[in-house]
mmCIF file of C-alpha atoms in Angstrom:
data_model
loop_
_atom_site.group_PDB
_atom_site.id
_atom_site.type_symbol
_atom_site.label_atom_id
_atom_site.label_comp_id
_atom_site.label_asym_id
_atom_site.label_seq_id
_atom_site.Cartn_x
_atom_site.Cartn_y
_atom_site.Cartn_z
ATOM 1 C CA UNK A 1 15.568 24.789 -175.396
ATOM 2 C CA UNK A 2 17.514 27.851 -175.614
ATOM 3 C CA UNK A 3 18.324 28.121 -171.776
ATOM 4 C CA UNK A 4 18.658 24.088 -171.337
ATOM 5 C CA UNK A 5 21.870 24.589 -173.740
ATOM 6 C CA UNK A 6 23.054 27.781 -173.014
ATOM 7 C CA UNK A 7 23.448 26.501 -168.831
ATOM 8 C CA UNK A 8 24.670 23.161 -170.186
ATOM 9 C CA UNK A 9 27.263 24.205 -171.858
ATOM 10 C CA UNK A 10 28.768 26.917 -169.079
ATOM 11 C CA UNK A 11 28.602 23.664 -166.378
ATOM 12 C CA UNK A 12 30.532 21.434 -168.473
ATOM 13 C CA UNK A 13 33.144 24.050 -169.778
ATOM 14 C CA UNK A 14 33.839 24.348 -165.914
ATOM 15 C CA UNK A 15 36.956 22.049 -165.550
ATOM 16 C CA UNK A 16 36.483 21.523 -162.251
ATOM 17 C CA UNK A 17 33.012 20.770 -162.212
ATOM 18 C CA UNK A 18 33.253 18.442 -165.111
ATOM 19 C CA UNK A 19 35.730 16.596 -163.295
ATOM 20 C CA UNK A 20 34.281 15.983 -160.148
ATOM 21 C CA UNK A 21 31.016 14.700 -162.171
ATOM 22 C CA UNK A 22 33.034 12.068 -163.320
ATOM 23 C CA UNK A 23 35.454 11.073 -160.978
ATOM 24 C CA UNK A 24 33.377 11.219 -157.761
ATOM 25 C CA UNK A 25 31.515 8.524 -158.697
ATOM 26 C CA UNK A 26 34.143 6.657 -160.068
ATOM 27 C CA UNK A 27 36.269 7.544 -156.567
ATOM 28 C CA UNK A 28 33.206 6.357 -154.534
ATOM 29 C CA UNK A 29 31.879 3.636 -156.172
ATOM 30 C CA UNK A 30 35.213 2.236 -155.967
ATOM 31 C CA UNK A 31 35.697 2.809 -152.142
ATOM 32 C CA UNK A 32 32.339 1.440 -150.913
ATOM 33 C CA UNK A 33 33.422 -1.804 -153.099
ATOM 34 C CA UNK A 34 36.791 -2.009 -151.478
ATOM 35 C CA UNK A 35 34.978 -1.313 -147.667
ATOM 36 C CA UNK A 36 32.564 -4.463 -148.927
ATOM 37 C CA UNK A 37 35.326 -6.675 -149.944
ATOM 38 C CA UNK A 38 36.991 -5.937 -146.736
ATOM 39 C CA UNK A 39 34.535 -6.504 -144.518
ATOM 40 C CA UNK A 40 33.688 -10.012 -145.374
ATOM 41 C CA UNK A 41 36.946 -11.598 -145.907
ATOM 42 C CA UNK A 42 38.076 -12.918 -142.760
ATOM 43 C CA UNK A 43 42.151 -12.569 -141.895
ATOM 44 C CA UNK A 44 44.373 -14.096 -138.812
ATOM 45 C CA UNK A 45 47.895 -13.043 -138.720
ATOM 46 C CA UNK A 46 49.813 -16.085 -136.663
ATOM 47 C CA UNK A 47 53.047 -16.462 -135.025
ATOM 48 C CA UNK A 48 53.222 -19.537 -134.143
ATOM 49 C CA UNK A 49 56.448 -21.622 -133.156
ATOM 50 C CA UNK A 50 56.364 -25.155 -133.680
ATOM 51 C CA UNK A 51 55.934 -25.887 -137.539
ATOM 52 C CA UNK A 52 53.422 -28.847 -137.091
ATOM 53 C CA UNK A 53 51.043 -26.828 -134.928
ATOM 54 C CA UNK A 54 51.553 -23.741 -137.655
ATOM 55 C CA UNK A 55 50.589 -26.234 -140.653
ATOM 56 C CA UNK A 56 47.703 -27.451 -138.721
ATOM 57 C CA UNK A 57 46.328 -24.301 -137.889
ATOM 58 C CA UNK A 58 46.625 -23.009 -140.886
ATOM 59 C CA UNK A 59 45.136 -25.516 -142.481
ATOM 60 C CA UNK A 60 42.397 -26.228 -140.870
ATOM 61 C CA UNK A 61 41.549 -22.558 -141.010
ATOM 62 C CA UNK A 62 41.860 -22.142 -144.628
ATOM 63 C CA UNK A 63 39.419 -24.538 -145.175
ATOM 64 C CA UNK A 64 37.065 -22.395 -143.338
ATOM 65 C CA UNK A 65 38.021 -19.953 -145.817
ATOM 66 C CA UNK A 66 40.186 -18.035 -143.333
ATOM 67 C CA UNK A 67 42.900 -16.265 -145.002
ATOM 68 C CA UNK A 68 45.956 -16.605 -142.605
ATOM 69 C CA UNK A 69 49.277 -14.633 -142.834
ATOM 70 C CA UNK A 70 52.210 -15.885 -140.659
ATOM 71 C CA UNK A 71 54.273 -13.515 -138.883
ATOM 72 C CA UNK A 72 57.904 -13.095 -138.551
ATOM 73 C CA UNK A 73 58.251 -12.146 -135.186
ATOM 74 C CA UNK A 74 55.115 -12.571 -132.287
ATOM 75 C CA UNK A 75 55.127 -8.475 -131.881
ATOM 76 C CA UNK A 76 53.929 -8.945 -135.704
ATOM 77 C CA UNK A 77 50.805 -10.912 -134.610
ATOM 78 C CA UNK A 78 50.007 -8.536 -131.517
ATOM 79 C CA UNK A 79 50.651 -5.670 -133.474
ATOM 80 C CA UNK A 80 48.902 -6.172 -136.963
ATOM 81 C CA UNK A 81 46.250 -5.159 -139.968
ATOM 82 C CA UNK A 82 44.234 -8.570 -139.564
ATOM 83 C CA UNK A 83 40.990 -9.150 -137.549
ATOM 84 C CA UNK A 84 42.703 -11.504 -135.057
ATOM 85 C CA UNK A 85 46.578 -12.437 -134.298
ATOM 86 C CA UNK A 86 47.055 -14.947 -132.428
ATOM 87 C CA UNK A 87 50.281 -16.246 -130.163
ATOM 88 C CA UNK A 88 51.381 -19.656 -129.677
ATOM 89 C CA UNK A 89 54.552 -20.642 -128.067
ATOM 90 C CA UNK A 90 53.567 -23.845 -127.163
ATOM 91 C CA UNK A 91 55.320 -26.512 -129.176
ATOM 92 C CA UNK A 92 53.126 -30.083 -130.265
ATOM 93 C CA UNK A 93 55.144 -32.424 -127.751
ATOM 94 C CA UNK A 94 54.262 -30.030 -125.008
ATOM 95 C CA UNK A 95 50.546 -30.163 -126.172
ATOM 96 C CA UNK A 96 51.026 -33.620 -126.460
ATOM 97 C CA UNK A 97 51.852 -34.191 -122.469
ATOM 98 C CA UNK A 98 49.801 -31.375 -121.118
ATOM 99 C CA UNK A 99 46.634 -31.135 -123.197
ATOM 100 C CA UNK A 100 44.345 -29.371 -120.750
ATOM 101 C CA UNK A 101 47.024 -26.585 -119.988
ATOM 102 C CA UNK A 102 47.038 -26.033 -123.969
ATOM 103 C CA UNK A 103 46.927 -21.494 -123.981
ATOM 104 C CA UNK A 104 46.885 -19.449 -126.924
ATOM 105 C CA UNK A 105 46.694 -15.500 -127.183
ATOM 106 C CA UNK A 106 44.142 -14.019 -129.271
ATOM 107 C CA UNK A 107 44.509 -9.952 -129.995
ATOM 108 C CA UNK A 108 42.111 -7.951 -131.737
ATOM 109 C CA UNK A 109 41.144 -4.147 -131.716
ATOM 110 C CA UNK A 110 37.888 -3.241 -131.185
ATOM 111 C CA UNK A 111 35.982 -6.429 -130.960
ATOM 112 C CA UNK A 112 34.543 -6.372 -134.468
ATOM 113 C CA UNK A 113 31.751 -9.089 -135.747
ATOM 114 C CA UNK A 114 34.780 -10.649 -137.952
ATOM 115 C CA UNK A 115 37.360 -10.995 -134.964
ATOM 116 C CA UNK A 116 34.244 -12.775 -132.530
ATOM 117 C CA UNK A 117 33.098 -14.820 -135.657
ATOM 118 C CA UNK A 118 37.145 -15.955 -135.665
ATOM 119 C CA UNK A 119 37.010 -16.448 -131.998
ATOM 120 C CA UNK A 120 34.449 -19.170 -132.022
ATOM 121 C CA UNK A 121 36.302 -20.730 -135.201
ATOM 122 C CA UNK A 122 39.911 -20.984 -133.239
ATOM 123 C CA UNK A 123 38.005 -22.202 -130.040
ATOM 124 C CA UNK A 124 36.704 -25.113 -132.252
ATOM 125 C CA UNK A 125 40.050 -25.820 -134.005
ATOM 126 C CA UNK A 126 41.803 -25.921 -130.700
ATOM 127 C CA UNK A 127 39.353 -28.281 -129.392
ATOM 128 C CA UNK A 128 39.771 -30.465 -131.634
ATOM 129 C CA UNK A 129 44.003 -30.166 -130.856
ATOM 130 C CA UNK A 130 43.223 -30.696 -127.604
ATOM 131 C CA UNK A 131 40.701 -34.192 -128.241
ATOM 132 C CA UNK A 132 43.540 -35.395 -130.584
ATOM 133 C CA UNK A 133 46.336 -35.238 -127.788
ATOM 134 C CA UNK A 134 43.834 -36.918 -125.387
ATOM 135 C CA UNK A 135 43.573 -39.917 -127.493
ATOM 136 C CA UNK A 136 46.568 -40.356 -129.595
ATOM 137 C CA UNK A 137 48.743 -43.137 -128.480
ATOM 138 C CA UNK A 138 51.934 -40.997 -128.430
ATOM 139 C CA UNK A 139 53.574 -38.057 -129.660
ATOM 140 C CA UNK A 140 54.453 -39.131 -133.005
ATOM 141 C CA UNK A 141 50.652 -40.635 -133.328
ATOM 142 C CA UNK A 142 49.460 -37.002 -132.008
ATOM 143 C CA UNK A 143 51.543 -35.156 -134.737
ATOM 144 C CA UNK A 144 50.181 -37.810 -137.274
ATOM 145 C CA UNK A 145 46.546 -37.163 -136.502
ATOM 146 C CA UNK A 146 47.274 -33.514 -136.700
ATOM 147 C CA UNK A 147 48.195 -33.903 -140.370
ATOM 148 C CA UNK A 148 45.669 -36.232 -141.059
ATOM 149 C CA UNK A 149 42.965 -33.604 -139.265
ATOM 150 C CA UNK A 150 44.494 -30.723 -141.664
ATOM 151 C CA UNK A 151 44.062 -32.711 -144.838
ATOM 152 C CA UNK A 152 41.113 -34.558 -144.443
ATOM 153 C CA UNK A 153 37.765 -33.370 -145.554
ATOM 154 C CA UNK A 154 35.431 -31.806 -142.736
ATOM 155 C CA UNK A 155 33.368 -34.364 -141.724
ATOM 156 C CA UNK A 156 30.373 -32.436 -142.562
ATOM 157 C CA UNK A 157 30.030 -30.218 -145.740
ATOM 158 C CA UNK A 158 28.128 -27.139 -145.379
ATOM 159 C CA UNK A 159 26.237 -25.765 -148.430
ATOM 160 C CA UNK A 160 25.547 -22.048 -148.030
ATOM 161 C CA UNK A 161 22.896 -20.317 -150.187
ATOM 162 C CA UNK A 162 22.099 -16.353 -150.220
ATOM 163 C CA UNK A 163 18.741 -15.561 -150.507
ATOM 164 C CA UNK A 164 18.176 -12.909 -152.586
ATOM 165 C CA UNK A 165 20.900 -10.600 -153.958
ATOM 166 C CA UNK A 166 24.282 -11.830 -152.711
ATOM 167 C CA UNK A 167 25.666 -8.510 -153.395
ATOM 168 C CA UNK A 168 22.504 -6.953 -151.873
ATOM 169 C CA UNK A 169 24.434 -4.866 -149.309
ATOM 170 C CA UNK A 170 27.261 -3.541 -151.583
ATOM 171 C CA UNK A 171 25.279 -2.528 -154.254
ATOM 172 C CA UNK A 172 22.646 -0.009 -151.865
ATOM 173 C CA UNK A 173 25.477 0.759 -149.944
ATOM 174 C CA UNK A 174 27.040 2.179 -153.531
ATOM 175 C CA UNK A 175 23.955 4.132 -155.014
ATOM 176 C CA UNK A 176 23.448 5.196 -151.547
ATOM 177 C CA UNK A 177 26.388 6.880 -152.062
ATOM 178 C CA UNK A 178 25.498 8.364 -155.412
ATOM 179 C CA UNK A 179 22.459 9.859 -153.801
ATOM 180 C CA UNK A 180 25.237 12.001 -151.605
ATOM 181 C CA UNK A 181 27.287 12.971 -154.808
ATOM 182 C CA UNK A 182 24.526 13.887 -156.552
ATOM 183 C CA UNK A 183 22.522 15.802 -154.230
ATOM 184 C CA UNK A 184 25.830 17.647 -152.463
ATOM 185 C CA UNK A 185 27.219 18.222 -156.571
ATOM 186 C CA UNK A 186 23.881 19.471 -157.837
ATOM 187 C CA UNK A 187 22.976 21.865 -155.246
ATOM 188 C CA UNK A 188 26.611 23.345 -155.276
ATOM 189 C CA UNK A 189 26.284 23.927 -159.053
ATOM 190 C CA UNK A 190 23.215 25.736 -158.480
ATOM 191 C CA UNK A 191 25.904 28.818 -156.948
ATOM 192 C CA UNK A 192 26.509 29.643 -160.693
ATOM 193 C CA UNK A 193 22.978 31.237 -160.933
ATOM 194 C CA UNK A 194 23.638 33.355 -157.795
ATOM 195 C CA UNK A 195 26.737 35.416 -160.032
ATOM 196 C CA UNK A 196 24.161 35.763 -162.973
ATOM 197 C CA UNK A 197 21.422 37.109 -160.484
ATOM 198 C CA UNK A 198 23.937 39.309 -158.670
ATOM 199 C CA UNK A 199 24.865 40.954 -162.483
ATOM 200 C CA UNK A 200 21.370 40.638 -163.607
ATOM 201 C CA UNK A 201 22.375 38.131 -166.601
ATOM 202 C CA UNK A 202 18.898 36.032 -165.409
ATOM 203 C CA UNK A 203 16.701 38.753 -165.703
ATOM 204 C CA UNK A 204 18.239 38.788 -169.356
ATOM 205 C CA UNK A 205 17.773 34.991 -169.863
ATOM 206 C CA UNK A 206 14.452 35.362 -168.526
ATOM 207 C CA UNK A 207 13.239 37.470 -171.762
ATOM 208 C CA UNK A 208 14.502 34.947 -174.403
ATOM 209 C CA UNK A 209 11.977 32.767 -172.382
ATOM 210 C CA UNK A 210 7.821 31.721 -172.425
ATOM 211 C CA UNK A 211 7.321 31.845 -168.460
ATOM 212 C CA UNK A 212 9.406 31.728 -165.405
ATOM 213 C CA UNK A 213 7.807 28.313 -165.068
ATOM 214 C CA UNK A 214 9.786 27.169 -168.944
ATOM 215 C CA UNK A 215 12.804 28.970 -167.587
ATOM 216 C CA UNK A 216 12.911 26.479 -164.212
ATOM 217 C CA UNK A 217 12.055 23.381 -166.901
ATOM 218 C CA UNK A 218 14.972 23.741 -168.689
ATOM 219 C CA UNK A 219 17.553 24.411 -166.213
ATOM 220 C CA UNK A 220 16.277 22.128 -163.874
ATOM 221 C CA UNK A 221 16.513 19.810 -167.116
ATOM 222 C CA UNK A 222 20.648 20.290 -167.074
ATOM 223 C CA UNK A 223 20.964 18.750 -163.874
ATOM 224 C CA UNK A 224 18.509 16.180 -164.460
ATOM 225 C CA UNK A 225 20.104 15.085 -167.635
ATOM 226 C CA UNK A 226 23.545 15.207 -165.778
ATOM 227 C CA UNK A 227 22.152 12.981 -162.770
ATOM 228 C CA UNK A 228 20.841 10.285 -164.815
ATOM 229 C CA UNK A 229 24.492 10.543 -167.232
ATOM 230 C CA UNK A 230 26.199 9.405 -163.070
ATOM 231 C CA UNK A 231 23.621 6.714 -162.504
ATOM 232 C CA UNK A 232 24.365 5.358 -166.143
ATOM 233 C CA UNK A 233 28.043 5.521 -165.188
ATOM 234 C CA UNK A 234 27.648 4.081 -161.553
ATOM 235 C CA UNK A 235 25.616 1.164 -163.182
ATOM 236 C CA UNK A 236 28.736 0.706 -166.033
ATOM 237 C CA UNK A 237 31.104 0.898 -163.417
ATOM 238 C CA UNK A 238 29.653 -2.033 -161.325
ATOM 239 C CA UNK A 239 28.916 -4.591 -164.179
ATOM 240 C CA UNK A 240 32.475 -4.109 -166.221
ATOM 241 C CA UNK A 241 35.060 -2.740 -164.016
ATOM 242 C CA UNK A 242 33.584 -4.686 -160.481
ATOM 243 C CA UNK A 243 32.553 -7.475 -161.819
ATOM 244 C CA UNK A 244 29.032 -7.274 -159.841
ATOM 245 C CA UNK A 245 25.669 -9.041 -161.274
ATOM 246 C CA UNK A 246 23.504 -6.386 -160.404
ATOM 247 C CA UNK A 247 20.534 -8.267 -161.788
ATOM 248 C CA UNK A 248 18.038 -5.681 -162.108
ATOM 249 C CA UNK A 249 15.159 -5.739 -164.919
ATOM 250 C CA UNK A 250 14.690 -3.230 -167.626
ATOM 251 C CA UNK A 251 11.980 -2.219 -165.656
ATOM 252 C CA UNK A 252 14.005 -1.577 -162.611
ATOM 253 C CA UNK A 253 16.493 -0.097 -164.540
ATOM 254 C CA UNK A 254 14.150 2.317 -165.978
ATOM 255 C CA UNK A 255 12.478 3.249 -162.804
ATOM 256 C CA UNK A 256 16.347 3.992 -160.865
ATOM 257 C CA UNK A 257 16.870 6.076 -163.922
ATOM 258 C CA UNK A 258 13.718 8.433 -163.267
ATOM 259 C CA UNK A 259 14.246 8.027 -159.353
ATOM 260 C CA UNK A 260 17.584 9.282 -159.364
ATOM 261 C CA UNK A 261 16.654 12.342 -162.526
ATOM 262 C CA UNK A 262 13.783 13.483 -159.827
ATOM 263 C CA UNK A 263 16.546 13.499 -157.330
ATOM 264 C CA UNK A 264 18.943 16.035 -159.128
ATOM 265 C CA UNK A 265 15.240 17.927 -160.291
ATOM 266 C CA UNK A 266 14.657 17.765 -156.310
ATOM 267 C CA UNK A 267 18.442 18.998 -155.289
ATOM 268 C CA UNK A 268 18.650 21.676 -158.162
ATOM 269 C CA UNK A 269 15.367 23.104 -157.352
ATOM 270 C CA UNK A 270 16.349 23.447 -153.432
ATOM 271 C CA UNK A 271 19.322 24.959 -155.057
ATOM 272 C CA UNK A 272 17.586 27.119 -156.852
ATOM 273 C CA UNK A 273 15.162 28.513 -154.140
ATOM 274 C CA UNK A 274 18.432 29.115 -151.684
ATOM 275 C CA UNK A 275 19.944 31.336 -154.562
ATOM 276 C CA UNK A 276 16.828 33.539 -154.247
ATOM 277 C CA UNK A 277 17.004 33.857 -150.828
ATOM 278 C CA UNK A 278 20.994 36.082 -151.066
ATOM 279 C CA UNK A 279 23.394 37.983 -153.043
ATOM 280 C CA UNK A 280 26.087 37.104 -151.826
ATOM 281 C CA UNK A 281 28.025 33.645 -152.215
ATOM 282 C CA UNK A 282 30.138 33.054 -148.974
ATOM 283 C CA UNK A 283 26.391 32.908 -147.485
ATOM 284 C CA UNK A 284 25.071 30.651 -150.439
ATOM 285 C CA UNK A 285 27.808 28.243 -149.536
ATOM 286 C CA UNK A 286 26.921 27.908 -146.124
ATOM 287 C CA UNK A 287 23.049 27.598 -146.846
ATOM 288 C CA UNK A 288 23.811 24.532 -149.395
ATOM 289 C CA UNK A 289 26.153 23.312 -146.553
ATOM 290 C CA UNK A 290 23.534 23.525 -144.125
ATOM 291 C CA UNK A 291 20.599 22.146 -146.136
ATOM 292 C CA UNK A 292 22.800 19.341 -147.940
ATOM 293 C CA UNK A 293 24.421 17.875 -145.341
ATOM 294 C CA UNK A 294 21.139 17.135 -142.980
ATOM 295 C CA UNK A 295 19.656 15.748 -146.050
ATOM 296 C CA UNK A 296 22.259 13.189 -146.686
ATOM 297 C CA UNK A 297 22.582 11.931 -143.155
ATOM 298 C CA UNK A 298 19.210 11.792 -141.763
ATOM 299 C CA UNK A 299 18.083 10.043 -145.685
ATOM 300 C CA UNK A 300 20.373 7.225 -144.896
ATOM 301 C CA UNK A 301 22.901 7.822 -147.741
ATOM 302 C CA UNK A 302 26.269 7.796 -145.049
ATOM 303 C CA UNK A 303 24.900 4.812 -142.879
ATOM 304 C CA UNK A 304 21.695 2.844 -142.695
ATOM 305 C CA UNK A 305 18.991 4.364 -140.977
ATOM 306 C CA UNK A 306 18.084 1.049 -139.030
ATOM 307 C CA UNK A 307 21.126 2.413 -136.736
ATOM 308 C CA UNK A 308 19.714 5.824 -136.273
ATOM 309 C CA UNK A 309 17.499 6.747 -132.750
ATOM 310 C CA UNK A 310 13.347 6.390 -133.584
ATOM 311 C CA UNK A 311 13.179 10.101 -134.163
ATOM 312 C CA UNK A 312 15.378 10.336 -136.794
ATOM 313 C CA UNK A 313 14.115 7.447 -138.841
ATOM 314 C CA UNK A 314 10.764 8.657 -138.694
ATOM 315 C CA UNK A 315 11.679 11.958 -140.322
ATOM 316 C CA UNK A 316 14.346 10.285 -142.687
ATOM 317 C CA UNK A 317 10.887 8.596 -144.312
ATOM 318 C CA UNK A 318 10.049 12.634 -144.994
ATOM 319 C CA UNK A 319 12.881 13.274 -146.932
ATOM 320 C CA UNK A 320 13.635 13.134 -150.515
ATOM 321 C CA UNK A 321 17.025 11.283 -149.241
ATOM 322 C CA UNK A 322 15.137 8.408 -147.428
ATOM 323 C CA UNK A 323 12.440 7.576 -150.007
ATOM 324 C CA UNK A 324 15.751 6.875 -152.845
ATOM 325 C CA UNK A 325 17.882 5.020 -149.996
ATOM 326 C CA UNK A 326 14.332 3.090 -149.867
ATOM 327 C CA UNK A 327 14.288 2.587 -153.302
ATOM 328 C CA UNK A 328 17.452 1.367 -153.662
ATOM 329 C CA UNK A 329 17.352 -1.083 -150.551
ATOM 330 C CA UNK A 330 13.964 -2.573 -152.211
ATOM 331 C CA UNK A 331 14.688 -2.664 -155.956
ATOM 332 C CA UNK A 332 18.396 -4.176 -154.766
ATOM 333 C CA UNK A 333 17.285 -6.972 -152.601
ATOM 334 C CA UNK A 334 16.970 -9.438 -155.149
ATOM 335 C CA UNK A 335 13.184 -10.343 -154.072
ATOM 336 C CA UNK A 336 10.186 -8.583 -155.938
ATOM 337 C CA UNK A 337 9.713 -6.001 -153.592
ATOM 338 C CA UNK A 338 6.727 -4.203 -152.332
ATOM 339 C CA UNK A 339 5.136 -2.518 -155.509
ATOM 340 C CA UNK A 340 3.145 -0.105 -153.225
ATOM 341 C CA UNK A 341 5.839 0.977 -151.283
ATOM 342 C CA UNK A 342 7.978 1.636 -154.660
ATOM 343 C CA UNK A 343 4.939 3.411 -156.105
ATOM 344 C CA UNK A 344 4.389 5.190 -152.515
ATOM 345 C CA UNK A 345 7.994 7.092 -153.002
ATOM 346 C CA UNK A 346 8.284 7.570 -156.715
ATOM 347 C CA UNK A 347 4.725 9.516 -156.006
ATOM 348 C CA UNK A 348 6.614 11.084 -153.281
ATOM 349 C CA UNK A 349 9.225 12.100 -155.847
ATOM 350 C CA UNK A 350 7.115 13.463 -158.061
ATOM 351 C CA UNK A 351 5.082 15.608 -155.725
ATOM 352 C CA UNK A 352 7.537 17.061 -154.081
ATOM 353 C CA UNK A 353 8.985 17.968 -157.355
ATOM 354 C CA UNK A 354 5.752 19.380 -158.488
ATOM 355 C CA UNK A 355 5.702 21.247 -155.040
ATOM 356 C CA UNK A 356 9.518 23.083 -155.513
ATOM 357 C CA UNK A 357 8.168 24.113 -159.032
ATOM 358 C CA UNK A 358 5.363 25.609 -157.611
ATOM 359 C CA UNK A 359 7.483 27.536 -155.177
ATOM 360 C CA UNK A 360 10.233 28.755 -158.034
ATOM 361 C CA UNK A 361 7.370 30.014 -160.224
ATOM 362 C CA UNK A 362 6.407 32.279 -156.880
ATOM 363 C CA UNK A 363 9.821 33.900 -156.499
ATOM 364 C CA UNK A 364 9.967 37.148 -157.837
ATOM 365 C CA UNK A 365 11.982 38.204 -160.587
ATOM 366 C CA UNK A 366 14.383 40.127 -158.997
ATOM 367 C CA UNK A 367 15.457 37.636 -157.086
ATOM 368 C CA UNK A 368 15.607 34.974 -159.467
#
């Protein structure tokens, strides 16, 4: 264990290295949360004129759990951070006499699934303005039925249940984002060994050890020990800090754990193999740029790969990347999941673990 403690101890006495291990999960894990949170809370900025057709709308979209900021001025609701603003000049006794020429401006940028999912919600809330001025006697009945519409229970109540794991889509989208750190981190760490190749300190390491093969064990080990240190960090992270029920098993637990320590065996052996293949670390750089990046995208660990064209999925289910993103979008779900498909890329894991091994042990010792 000589060479397991010897690199462990030069990777964490690098400040800057230490630090990024534990803030970029931290840093992420908190982003992706905040992106989550964002995207499903629905938000109208208003500017709206006449108080009783403000309270109204207001109302009635709060019930709809709609949160609704009024603005000062209307270039406030053109102009403004929420999914929707919306302009109305017209006052209640004009909607009152007129309510077929009832108009209201809706702006949004970009035409996002929360603004068209507001859309149909105003549409039905000015309907229902424009049914009430139809039938109410006068204007003062018309402004009474508008406070009795606000406060009065929906007529039908609407019981919404999430099958599976409400926080399904937060949670893969998170240790999606873990597989990035960890692959991008591990490989980039793996530019230490180039310096100790290029002044032949390996080659000195190498006698203290049994076999090339017990040399690869234990410093593939150090990154493997780190990886698993993340997930345990990621998974603290979301139950304390976040809040999140992330209602996984001890045997799910346990099998993320080994998942994601074959993933840092996986990236520190690619490492490894790209260190043997130059002396010289502006080039190194480039070659963990090159072979990093392609591995996060096409896996699925930036976006989903539903999104990406059929040629790209298909090869994303050859990559190390994929078969976690898998992982996590099966064991995260909530449901049981398909135990052969699990089992199909933790084998997956393993062999292609067993298959960079076999590769290391074949690079020569000059240019370990």
């Amino acid at each position: 264990m000589r060479v397991f403690e010897l690199y462990a101890r030069r990777i964490l006495k690098r400040k800057l290295t230490l630090i990024l291990i534990i803030v970029l999960p931290v840093l992420f894990t908190y982003s992706v949360v905040a992106q989550y949170e964002s995207a499903t809370k629905l938000t109208v900025a208003a500017y709206i004129e006449d108080p009783t057709l403000e309270n109204y709308l207001t109302g009635m979209l709060e019930k709809q759990d709609v949160t609704v900021t009024n603005a000062e001025m209307e270039e406030d609701a053109i102009h403004h951070d929420a999914d929707v603003g919306i302009v109305l000049t017209t006052s209640a006794k004009d909607v009152f006499a007129k309510p077929d020429a009832l108009s209201a401006a809706f702006y949004s940028e970009g035409g996002s699934y929360n603004a068209s999912s507001l859309e149909i919600k105003l549409n039905s809330i000015f309907s229902v303005m424009k049914t009430l001025a139809h039938n109410s006697a006068d204007e003062a009945a018309f402004e009474a039925n508008l406070l009795k519409a606000e406060q009065s229970a929906a007529p039908i109540q609407v019981k919404q249940s999430v099958i599976g794991n409400p926080n399904a889509v937060v949670l893969t989208s998170a240790f999606n984002m873990i597989v990035f750190i960890m692959l991008f981190l591990t490989m980039t760490n793996t530019m230490l060994f180039l310096g100790d190749k290029i002044h032949t300190t390996t080659q000195r390491v190498l006698l203290s050890t049994y076999s090339r093969l017990s040399y690869y064990l234990q410093t593939v080990g150090v990154f493997a020990a780190i990886g698993i240190a993340q997930f345990l960090l990621m998974i603290l992270l979301m139950s304390t800090v976040f809040q999140i029920d992330l209602t996984l098993s001890i045997g799910q637990l346990l099998l993320l754990v080994a998942a994601y320590g074959l993933l840092n065996v996986i990236a520190a052996g690619i490492g490894l193999l790209l260190v043997s293949r130059t002396t010289r670390l502006s080039t190194g750089r480039l070659l963990i740029s090159v072979v990093s990046l392609p591995l996060a995208m096409l896996g699925g660990t930036l976006w989903d790969t539903s999104i990406m064209p059929g040629g790209m999925q298909k090869l994303a289910k050859l990559l190390p990347t994929g078969w976690i993103t898998q992982l996590n979008k099966e064991v995260f779900s909530g449901f049981a999941g398909n135990t052969a498909l699990i089992t199909t890329h933790m084998v997956y894991l393993f062999v292609c673990a067993a298959v960079l091994f076999g590769l290391l042990s074949r690079v020569r010792t000059e240019n370990i």
